[in-house]
Coordinates of C-alpha atoms in Angstrom, one line a residue:
Chain A
M1 CA -11.9 19.0 -23.0
A2 CA -12.3 18.4 -19.3
I3 CA -9.4 16.3 -18.0
V4 CA -11.1 15.6 -14.7
E5 CA -14.8 15.7 -14.1
L6 CA -16.6 14.9 -10.9
Y7 CA -20.4 14.3 -10.8
Q8 CA -21.8 14.5 -7.3
L9 CA -18.9 12.3 -6.1
T10 CA -19.6 11.1 -2.6
K11 CA -17.5 9.0 -0.3
S12 CA -19.0 8.4 3.2
Y13 CA -17.4 6.6 6.1
K14 CA -19.0 5.3 9.2
N15 CA -16.9 7.3 11.6
N16 CA -14.9 9.8 9.6
R17 CA -16.1 12.6 7.4
G18 CA -15.7 11.8 3.8
I19 CA -16.7 14.0 0.9
S20 CA -20.2 14.6 -0.3
D21 CA -21.8 15.7 -3.5
M22 CA -18.5 17.0 -5.1
S23 CA -18.9 18.3 -8.6
F24 CA -16.4 20.3 -10.6
S25 CA -14.2 19.9 -13.6
I26 CA -10.6 20.6 -14.5
E27 CA -9.8 21.8 -18.0
E28 CA -6.9 20.7 -20.1
G29 CA -3.7 22.6 -19.5
E30 CA -4.9 24.2 -16.3
I31 CA -3.2 24.4 -13.0
F32 CA -6.1 23.7 -10.6
G33 CA -5.8 24.4 -6.9
F34 CA -7.7 22.4 -4.4
I35 CA -7.7 24.1 -1.1
G36 CA -9.0 23.5 2.4
P37 CA -7.8 22.9 5.9
N38 CA -6.5 19.5 7.0
G39 CA -9.3 16.9 7.1
A40 CA -11.6 18.8 4.7
G41 CA -11.5 15.9 2.3
K42 CA -8.8 16.8 -0.2
S43 CA -6.9 13.5 0.1
T44 CA -10.1 11.6 0.1
T45 CA -11.1 13.2 -3.2
I46 CA -7.7 12.4 -4.8
R47 CA -7.7 8.8 -3.5
T48 CA -11.2 8.3 -4.9
L49 CA -10.1 9.7 -8.3
L50 CA -7.2 7.2 -8.3
N51 CA -9.5 4.4 -7.2
F52 CA -7.6 3.6 -4.0
I53 CA -11.0 4.0 -2.4
F54 CA -14.4 3.4 -4.0
P55 CA -17.0 6.2 -4.3
T56 CA -20.2 5.6 -2.3
S57 CA -22.2 7.4 -4.9
G58 CA -21.8 9.7 -7.8
S59 CA -19.1 9.3 -10.4
A60 CA -16.1 10.9 -11.9
T61 CA -14.0 10.7 -15.1
V62 CA -10.4 11.4 -15.9
F63 CA -9.5 11.8 -19.6
G64 CA -13.2 10.9 -20.1
K65 CA -12.6 7.5 -18.6
D66 CA -14.5 6.1 -15.6
I67 CA -12.4 6.2 -12.4
V68 CA -13.5 2.8 -11.2
K69 CA -13.8 0.8 -14.4
Q70 CA -10.9 2.2 -16.4
S71 CA -8.6 3.1 -13.5
K72 CA -5.6 1.3 -15.0
E73 CA -5.7 3.1 -18.3
I74 CA -6.1 6.4 -16.4
R75 CA -3.1 5.8 -14.2
Q76 CA -0.9 5.1 -17.3
Q77 CA -1.1 8.9 -17.8
V78 CA -1.2 10.2 -14.3
G79 CA 1.7 11.2 -12.1
Y80 CA 0.8 11.2 -8.4
L81 CA 2.7 12.7 -5.4
P82 CA 1.1 11.7 -2.1
S83 CA 1.2 14.0 0.9
E84 CA 3.3 11.5 2.8
V85 CA 5.9 9.8 0.7
H86 CA 6.6 6.2 1.7
Y87 CA 8.9 4.0 -0.4
Y88 CA 10.6 0.7 -0.1
D89 CA 13.4 1.2 2.4
D90 CA 15.7 -1.5 0.8
M91 CA 15.8 0.4 -2.5
K92 CA 18.1 3.1 -3.7
V93 CA 16.6 6.1 -5.3
I94 CA 17.5 5.0 -8.7
D95 CA 15.9 1.5 -8.1
L96 CA 12.7 3.1 -7.1
L97 CA 12.6 5.4 -10.1
T98 CA 13.4 2.6 -12.6
Y99 CA 10.8 0.4 -10.9
S100 CA 8.2 3.2 -11.2
A101 CA 9.1 3.9 -14.8
R102 CA 8.9 0.3 -15.9
F103 CA 5.2 0.3 -14.9
H104 CA 4.6 3.1 -17.3
K105 CA 6.7 1.3 -19.9
N106 CA 8.9 4.3 -20.5
F107 CA 12.1 5.0 -18.8
N108 CA 13.9 8.1 -19.9
A109 CA 17.3 8.1 -18.2
A110 CA 18.1 11.6 -19.4
R111 CA 14.9 13.0 -18.0
M112 CA 15.5 11.3 -14.7
K113 CA 19.0 12.8 -14.5
D114 CA 17.7 16.2 -15.4
L115 CA 14.9 16.2 -12.9
A116 CA 17.1 14.8 -10.1
A117 CA 19.8 17.4 -10.9
R118 CA 17.4 20.3 -10.8
L119 CA 16.0 19.2 -7.4
D120 CA 19.5 18.4 -6.2
L121 CA 18.8 14.8 -5.5
D122 CA 21.4 12.1 -5.3
V123 CA 19.9 9.0 -7.0
S124 CA 22.6 6.6 -5.7
R125 CA 21.5 7.0 -2.1
K126 CA 19.4 4.5 -0.1
I127 CA 15.9 5.7 0.4
E128 CA 15.9 4.8 4.1
D129 CA 18.8 7.2 4.7
L130 CA 17.0 10.1 3.1
S131 CA 15.5 13.0 5.0
F132 CA 11.9 13.9 4.8
G133 CA 12.6 16.6 2.3
N134 CA 14.7 14.4 0.1
R135 CA 12.1 11.7 0.1
K136 CA 9.7 14.3 -1.1
K137 CA 12.0 15.0 -4.0
V138 CA 12.1 11.4 -4.9
G139 CA 8.3 11.6 -4.9
I140 CA 8.4 14.6 -7.2
V141 CA 10.7 13.0 -9.7
Q142 CA 8.7 9.8 -9.6
A143 CA 5.5 11.7 -10.3
L144 CA 7.0 13.6 -13.3
L145 CA 9.3 11.1 -14.8
H146 CA 7.0 9.4 -17.2
E147 CA 5.7 12.7 -18.6
P148 CA 2.1 12.3 -17.4
K149 CA -0.8 14.2 -18.9
L150 CA -2.2 14.8 -15.5
I151 CA -0.1 15.5 -12.4
I152 CA -1.8 15.2 -9.1
L153 CA 0.0 16.7 -6.2
D154 CA -1.2 16.3 -2.6
E155 CA 0.4 18.9 -0.4
P156 CA 3.6 18.9 -2.5
T157 CA 5.6 21.6 -0.8
S158 CA 5.6 20.3 2.7
G159 CA 9.2 19.5 3.7
L160 CA 10.8 21.4 0.8
D161 CA 12.9 24.4 1.7
P162 CA 12.0 27.7 0.0
L163 CA 14.7 27.4 -2.7
M164 CA 13.5 23.9 -3.6
Q165 CA 9.9 25.1 -3.7
H166 CA 11.0 27.7 -6.2
H167 CA 12.7 25.1 -8.4
F168 CA 9.7 22.8 -8.0
F169 CA 7.3 25.6 -9.1
D170 CA 9.5 26.2 -12.1
L171 CA 9.3 22.6 -13.0
L172 CA 5.6 22.6 -12.8
H173 CA 5.4 25.6 -15.1
E174 CA 7.5 23.7 -17.6
E175 CA 5.3 20.7 -17.3
R176 CA 2.3 22.9 -18.0
K177 CA 4.1 24.2 -21.1
R178 CA 4.6 20.6 -22.2
G179 CA 0.8 20.3 -22.1
A180 CA 0.3 18.7 -18.7
T181 CA -2.7 19.5 -16.5
I182 CA -1.9 20.0 -12.8
F183 CA -4.2 19.3 -9.9
F184 CA -2.6 20.8 -6.8
S185 CA -4.0 20.3 -3.3
S186 CA -2.8 22.5 -0.5
H187 CA -3.6 24.3 2.6
I188 CA -1.1 27.0 2.0
L189 CA -2.9 29.8 0.2
S190 CA 0.1 31.8 -1.0
E191 CA 1.4 29.0 -3.1
V192 CA -2.0 28.3 -4.6
Q193 CA -2.4 32.0 -5.3
K194 CA 1.1 32.0 -7.0
M195 CA 0.6 28.8 -9.0
C196 CA -3.0 28.2 -9.9
D197 CA -5.4 29.4 -12.5
R198 CA -8.5 28.3 -10.7
V199 CA -9.2 27.0 -7.3
A200 CA -11.8 24.8 -5.7
I201 CA -12.4 25.6 -2.0
I202 CA -13.6 22.8 0.1
K203 CA -14.8 22.7 3.7
E204 CA -15.9 19.8 5.8
G205 CA -16.2 17.4 2.8
K206 CA -18.2 19.8 0.7
L207 CA -17.3 22.1 -2.2
V208 CA -17.7 25.7 -1.2
R209 CA -17.0 27.2 -4.6
V210 CA -14.8 27.0 -7.7
E211 CA -13.4 30.3 -8.8
T212 CA -10.5 31.7 -10.8
I213 CA -7.8 33.2 -8.6
E214 CA -8.3 36.5 -10.4
N215 CA -12.0 36.6 -9.5
L216 CA -11.3 35.6 -6.0
T217 CA -8.8 38.4 -5.3
K218 CA -9.8 41.0 -7.8
N219 CA -13.5 40.7 -7.6
K220 CA -15.6 42.7 -5.3
V221 CA -13.9 42.0 -2.0
K222 CA -11.7 44.8 -0.9
N223 CA -9.5 45.5 2.1
I224 CA -10.3 49.0 3.3
T225 CA -8.2 50.8 5.9
L226 CA -9.6 54.0 7.4
T227 CA -7.4 56.3 9.4
F228 CA -9.0 59.0 11.5
E229 CA -7.5 62.1 13.0
K230 CA -7.9 60.8 16.5
A231 CA -9.3 57.6 18.0
E232 CA -13.0 57.4 17.2
P233 CA -15.2 54.9 18.9
L234 CA -16.9 54.1 15.7
Y235 CA -18.3 51.2 13.6
V236 CA -19.1 51.5 10.0
E237 CA -22.6 50.2 9.6
L238 CA -23.1 49.3 6.0
E239 CA -24.4 46.3 4.0
G240 CA -21.5 44.3 2.5
V241 CA -19.1 44.7 5.4
I242 CA -17.8 41.3 6.1
K243 CA -15.4 42.0 8.9
Q244 CA -14.2 45.0 10.8
E245 CA -11.4 45.6 13.2
V246 CA -10.9 48.7 15.2
N247 CA -7.4 49.7 16.3
A248 CA -7.1 53.0 18.1
N249 CA -7.6 55.5 15.3
E250 CA -7.7 52.9 12.5
I251 CA -10.5 50.8 11.2
K252 CA -9.9 47.8 8.9
L253 CA -12.8 46.6 6.8
L254 CA -13.3 43.6 4.5
Y255 CA -15.9 44.9 2.2
S256 CA -17.8 43.2 -0.6
G257 CA -20.6 45.7 -1.3
E258 CA -20.9 48.6 -3.8
I259 CA -18.1 51.0 -3.8
Q260 CA -20.4 54.0 -4.3
E261 CA -22.3 53.3 -1.2
L262 CA -19.1 53.0 0.8
L263 CA -17.8 56.3 -0.5
S264 CA -21.0 58.2 0.3
K265 CA -21.0 56.7 3.8
L266 CA -17.4 57.7 4.3
N267 CA -18.1 61.2 3.0
G268 CA -19.3 62.6 6.3
L269 CA -16.6 61.0 8.4
P270 CA -13.5 62.9 9.7
L271 CA -11.0 60.8 7.6
H272 CA -7.4 61.4 7.7
D273 CA -6.5 58.7 5.2
L274 CA -8.1 56.0 3.1
L275 CA -6.6 52.9 1.7
I276 CA -8.4 50.4 -0.7
E277 CA -6.5 47.2 -1.5
E278 CA -7.0 43.8 -3.0
P279 CA -7.3 41.3 -0.1
T280 CA -4.9 38.4 0.1
L281 CA -6.3 35.0 -0.6
E282 CA -5.8 34.2 3.1
E283 CA -8.3 36.9 4.1
I284 CA -10.9 35.7 1.6
F285 CA -10.3 32.2 2.6
M286 CA -10.7 32.9 6.3
H287 CA -14.0 34.5 5.4
Y288 CA -15.3 31.3 3.9
Y289 CA -14.2 29.2 6.8
E290 CA -15.4 31.5 9.6
S291 CA -19.0 31.5 8.5
Chain B
M1 CA 7.5 -6.3 -12.3
I2 CA 5.9 -7.0 -8.9
F3 CA 6.8 -10.6 -9.2
Q4 CA 10.5 -9.8 -9.8
R5 CA 10.4 -7.3 -7.0
E6 CA 9.0 -10.0 -4.6
W7 CA 11.4 -12.5 -5.9
K8 CA 14.3 -10.3 -5.0
R9 CA 12.8 -9.2 -1.7
N10 CA 12.2 -12.8 -0.5
R11 CA 15.4 -14.3 -2.0
K12 CA 17.5 -14.0 1.1
A13 CA 14.9 -15.7 3.3
L14 CA 14.5 -18.5 0.7
I15 CA 18.2 -19.1 0.7
I16 CA 18.4 -19.3 4.5
W17 CA 15.4 -21.6 4.8
S18 CA 16.7 -23.8 2.0
V19 CA 20.1 -24.2 3.6
I20 CA 18.6 -25.0 7.0
L21 CA 16.0 -27.4 5.7
G22 CA 18.4 -29.0 3.2
G23 CA 21.1 -29.4 5.8
L24 CA 18.7 -30.9 8.3
I25 CA 17.5 -33.4 5.7
V26 CA 20.9 -34.5 4.7
G27 CA 22.1 -34.6 8.3
L28 CA 19.1 -36.7 9.4
L29 CA 19.4 -39.2 6.5
S30 CA 23.1 -39.6 7.1
M31 CA 22.1 -41.1 10.5
F32 CA 19.8 -43.7 8.9
P33 CA 22.5 -46.4 8.3
Q34 CA 23.2 -46.5 12.1
F35 CA 19.5 -46.6 12.9
A36 CA 19.0 -49.5 10.4
E37 CA 21.9 -51.5 11.9
Q38 CA 20.7 -51.2 15.4
Q39 CA 17.1 -51.7 14.4
E40 CA 16.5 -54.5 16.8
S41 CA 17.8 -52.7 19.9
L42 CA 16.0 -49.6 18.7
S43 CA 12.6 -51.3 18.4
K44 CA 13.1 -52.5 21.9
M45 CA 13.9 -49.1 23.1
M46 CA 10.9 -47.7 21.3
E47 CA 8.7 -50.1 23.0
A48 CA 9.9 -48.7 26.2
Y49 CA 8.3 -45.4 25.3
P50 CA 4.7 -44.9 26.4
E51 CA 2.3 -46.1 23.7
S52 CA 0.6 -42.8 23.4
M53 CA 3.9 -41.1 22.7
Q54 CA 4.7 -43.5 20.0
K55 CA 1.4 -42.8 18.4
A56 CA 1.8 -39.1 18.7
F57 CA 4.9 -39.3 16.6
G58 CA 3.7 -42.0 14.3
M59 CA 6.3 -44.4 15.5
D60 CA 3.8 -47.1 16.1
E61 CA 3.0 -47.5 12.5
L62 CA 6.3 -46.8 10.9
G63 CA 9.7 -48.5 11.7
F64 CA 13.1 -46.9 11.8
G65 CA 14.4 -49.9 10.0
T66 CA 13.1 -49.1 6.6
L67 CA 14.3 -46.1 4.6
M68 CA 10.8 -44.7 4.1
G69 CA 9.8 -45.4 7.7
F70 CA 12.8 -43.4 8.9
Y71 CA 12.1 -40.7 6.3
G72 CA 8.4 -40.6 7.4
I73 CA 9.2 -40.2 11.1
E74 CA 12.2 -38.0 11.0
V75 CA 12.5 -36.1 7.7
H76 CA 8.8 -35.7 6.8
M77 CA 8.1 -34.1 10.1
M78 CA 10.8 -31.5 9.4
T79 CA 9.7 -30.7 5.8
T80 CA 6.0 -30.5 6.8
L81 CA 6.4 -28.4 9.9
L82 CA 9.3 -26.1 9.0
G83 CA 8.0 -25.8 5.4
S84 CA 4.5 -24.8 6.7
I85 CA 6.0 -22.2 9.0
Y86 CA 7.9 -20.8 6.1
A87 CA 4.8 -20.8 3.9
A88 CA 2.8 -19.0 6.5
M89 CA 5.5 -16.4 7.1
L90 CA 6.0 -15.8 3.4
A91 CA 2.3 -15.5 2.4
S92 CA 1.1 -13.6 5.4
N93 CA 3.5 -10.7 4.7
I94 CA 3.3 -10.5 1.0
L95 CA 0.2 -8.4 0.4
A96 CA -0.2 -6.6 3.7
K97 CA 3.4 -5.4 3.8
E98 CA 2.6 -2.8 1.2
E99 CA -0.2 -1.4 3.3
N100 CA 1.7 -1.8 6.6
E101 CA 4.6 0.2 5.2
K102 CA 2.4 2.5 3.2
T103 CA 4.1 1.7 -0.1
I104 CA 0.8 0.7 -1.5
E105 CA 0.0 4.3 -2.3
F106 CA 2.9 4.2 -4.7
L107 CA 2.0 0.8 -6.2
L108 CA -1.7 1.7 -6.7
S109 CA -0.9 4.9 -8.5
K110 CA 0.9 2.9 -11.2
P111 CA -1.0 1.5 -14.2
I112 CA -1.7 -1.9 -12.8
T113 CA -4.9 -3.6 -11.7
R114 CA -5.5 -5.0 -8.2
N115 CA -5.9 -8.5 -9.7
Q116 CA -2.4 -8.1 -11.3
I117 CA -0.9 -7.2 -7.9
V118 CA -2.5 -10.2 -6.2
A119 CA -1.7 -12.6 -9.0
Q120 CA 2.0 -11.6 -9.2
K121 CA 2.4 -11.8 -5.5
L122 CA 0.7 -15.2 -5.4
A123 CA 3.0 -16.4 -8.2
A124 CA 5.9 -15.3 -6.0
V125 CA 4.6 -17.4 -3.1
I126 CA 4.0 -20.4 -5.3
I127 CA 7.5 -20.2 -6.9
N128 CA 9.2 -19.7 -3.6
L129 CA 7.4 -22.7 -2.1
L130 CA 8.2 -24.9 -5.1
I131 CA 11.8 -24.0 -4.9
L132 CA 12.0 -24.8 -1.2
N133 CA 10.4 -28.1 -1.8
G134 CA 12.7 -28.7 -4.8
I135 CA 15.7 -28.1 -2.5
A136 CA 14.2 -30.5 0.0
V137 CA 13.7 -33.2 -2.7
I138 CA 17.3 -32.8 -3.9
A139 CA 18.6 -32.9 -0.3
S140 CA 16.6 -36.1 0.3
L141 CA 17.9 -37.7 -2.9
V142 CA 21.4 -36.8 -1.8
G143 CA 20.6 -38.2 1.7
F144 CA 19.3 -41.4 0.3
Q145 CA 22.8 -42.1 -1.0
F146 CA 23.9 -42.9 2.6
A147 CA 21.4 -45.8 2.7
E148 CA 23.5 -48.2 0.6
G149 CA 21.7 -51.5 0.1
H150 CA 18.3 -50.0 0.7
D151 CA 16.0 -49.5 -2.2
V152 CA 14.4 -46.1 -2.5
P153 CA 10.7 -46.5 -3.1
Y154 CA 10.4 -43.5 -5.4
K155 CA 6.6 -43.8 -5.8
T156 CA 6.0 -43.5 -2.1
F157 CA 8.6 -40.7 -1.8
A158 CA 6.9 -38.8 -4.6
L159 CA 3.5 -39.2 -2.8
L160 CA 5.1 -37.8 0.4
V161 CA 6.5 -34.9 -1.5
I162 CA 3.2 -34.1 -3.2
A163 CA 1.4 -34.3 0.1
T164 CA 4.0 -31.9 1.6
I165 CA 3.6 -29.4 -1.2
L166 CA -0.2 -29.5 -0.9
L167 CA 0.1 -28.9 2.8
H168 CA 2.4 -25.9 2.3
F169 CA 0.1 -24.5 -0.2
T170 CA -2.8 -24.9 2.1
F171 CA -1.2 -22.9 4.9
A172 CA 0.2 -20.4 2.4
A173 CA -3.3 -19.9 0.9
I174 CA -4.9 -19.3 4.3
S175 CA -2.2 -16.8 5.2
F176 CA -2.5 -15.1 1.8
M177 CA -6.2 -14.6 2.4
L178 CA -5.5 -13.0 5.8
S179 CA -2.8 -10.9 4.1
S180 CA -5.4 -9.5 1.7
M181 CA -7.9 -8.7 4.5
M182 CA -5.7 -7.3 7.3
R183 CA -3.3 -4.4 7.4
K184 CA -1.0 -5.1 10.3
T185 CA 1.6 -7.6 9.2
R186 CA 2.6 -8.4 12.8
N187 CA -0.9 -9.5 13.6
I188 CA -1.3 -11.6 10.4
L189 CA 2.0 -13.3 11.1
S190 CA 1.0 -14.2 14.6
I191 CA -2.3 -15.7 13.5
S192 CA -0.7 -17.5 10.6
I193 CA 2.0 -19.1 12.7
A194 CA -0.6 -20.0 15.4
V195 CA -2.8 -21.7 12.7
V196 CA 0.2 -23.9 11.8
I197 CA 1.2 -24.7 15.3
I198 CA -2.4 -25.5 16.5
A199 CA -2.9 -27.7 13.4
Y200 CA 0.3 -29.5 14.3
F201 CA -0.8 -30.1 17.9
F202 CA -4.3 -31.2 16.8
N203 CA -2.6 -33.9 14.7
M204 CA -0.4 -35.0 17.5
M205 CA -3.2 -35.0 20.1
S206 CA -5.5 -36.9 17.8
G207 CA -3.0 -39.8 18.1
L208 CA -3.1 -39.7 21.8
S209 CA -6.6 -41.0 22.5
A210 CA -9.6 -42.2 20.7
D211 CA -11.6 -39.4 22.3
L212 CA -9.5 -36.9 20.5
D213 CA -9.4 -38.8 17.2
V214 CA -11.9 -36.4 15.6
L215 CA -9.3 -33.6 15.9
K216 CA -7.4 -35.2 13.0
Y217 CA -9.9 -34.0 10.5
F218 CA -9.2 -30.4 11.4
S219 CA -5.5 -30.7 10.9
P220 CA -3.9 -30.6 7.4
F221 CA -0.9 -32.2 9.0
N222 CA -3.0 -35.4 9.3
Y223 CA -3.9 -35.1 5.6
A224 CA -0.2 -35.3 4.8
D225 CA 0.6 -37.9 7.5
A226 CA 3.5 -40.1 6.5
A227 CA 2.2 -43.3 8.1
N228 CA -1.1 -43.2 6.2
I229 CA 0.6 -42.5 2.9
I230 CA 3.4 -45.1 3.3
N231 CA 1.1 -47.8 4.6
E232 CA -1.7 -47.2 2.1
G233 CA 0.5 -46.3 -0.8
A234 CA -1.7 -43.3 -1.6
I235 CA -2.9 -40.0 -0.3
K236 CA -6.6 -40.2 0.6
A237 CA -8.7 -38.6 -2.2
L238 CA -10.8 -36.9 0.5
Y239 CA -7.8 -35.2 2.0
V240 CA -6.6 -34.0 -1.4
A241 CA -10.0 -32.7 -2.1
I242 CA -10.2 -30.8 1.2
M243 CA -6.8 -29.2 0.8
A244 CA -7.6 -28.3 -2.9
A245 CA -10.9 -26.8 -1.8
V246 CA -9.3 -24.7 1.0
I247 CA -6.6 -23.5 -1.3
L248 CA -9.0 -22.5 -4.1
L249 CA -11.5 -20.9 -1.8
T250 CA -9.0 -18.8 0.2
V251 CA -7.1 -17.7 -2.9
F252 CA -10.4 -16.8 -4.6
A253 CA -11.4 -14.9 -1.4
A254 CA -8.1 -13.0 -1.4
F255 CA -8.7 -11.8 -5.0
I256 CA -12.2 -10.7 -4.3
V257 CA -11.4 -9.0 -1.0
Y258 CA -8.4 -7.2 -2.5
K259 CA -10.3 -6.0 -5.5
K260 CA -13.1 -4.5 -3.5
K261 CA -11.5 -3.0 -0.5
D262 CA -10.8 0.6 0.1
I263 CA -7.1 1.0 0.5
S264 CA -6.1 4.2 2.3
V265 CA -3.0 4.5 4.4

């Protein structure tokens, strides 16, 4: 069953770019990445799904329920971590967490202690005294505390040090094992590559494509490095070459064509060495955004 | 939940305002016996004031010599003006604060409807205002004990209290609507306080000359004017109707606006 489903979801603003014609779905138990540069519409999409803002046209469902009409029921089962965490300054961490849990009508003190301990968060501190990273941890505990079926994370790792990121990713894997679906927005590709099963790439408010991480990296696109005996003023002219860089006696290609054709083309060249690799997600990503 | 949160958050302000207002009321009423004793010399002194000034403060129609007259001139002014400022401050912050401080993103991600948010915050405003007025009534009843030998006309007193509460609710409702529409709490607060102060001056100026008399219809302070209520023994039905209409319309508007608006921080 699709946990989240968007049908041509559109949000237009007078001045700012919103999102247009966004359609994709997230399956149960998936870790779904949502990737694009700042301002591409990631947060707009998430805020529309949570009904902070109303869609201009199109529609979407979460757990099969309409995001506008049944928003309250949806949110009962959603944990949300905003990209910027803002809480009530007069509260202590524990106050905020109990306040949050009471809305969901389930407060599990043991789970709270466990989550806080794993993220190394002192719940007796005042929120206003916390650093940015520690506030983020409060946000993470708040989002996971009530054992939601769907966890929506908007740029969750900003402000966390690498060790904490590691703990956080472990937590997410456990949540997934528990049966949760995770919707993970980010502009950092390496973490999406590490965490997610599938990814939606968006650009300027539009969906570019939805693909499994496997297909994105292992599909046709290859990184090819050609090394020559000596510096050759040479370009490889071949259909399927997305990008090429020439450095002294080395040529780097991003190639998405047929491998046979490439090999026959290379056959006559004075090659010293040849390296064919999977590209990183960064490289594929840059390709989508450069065009 | 939100109600309890608002109750806690606003408790300190409520206590401070209650202590100040209650103290002022008791203090003022404790001076009444002296005023009553020296009534004759006082009335002469009053006559020395320019007529317009007497009118502006309602001293022409009420006398310091009777308990209600004294209450109407001195205490009623305090409860209406200070209470209205409190009402405006309380209500103008209550919704917009969440947006201003960006905590609304937390609140809206919880399983709660926008109507519930507005309703619970409105309930907090109502309860806080009723408590402040309750304290004022208690302080007045305590203060009346100084006036030995003077009967307390409870019916008139009750009318004055009701008028005051209606007045506070009117300003609170206007501020509450602004709070649902705007984001910057500082701006809302300035506008809300300005509305109260301007309304207060309209009422004062309307007493100054016949040309300005029309101003009184634009001031809720006139609707709750002590002289009218004491002398007529009733609050004018028209004034009650206007205040009730303003309260209902603005509160209704607050619910509608808040339900429909895009909230992004």
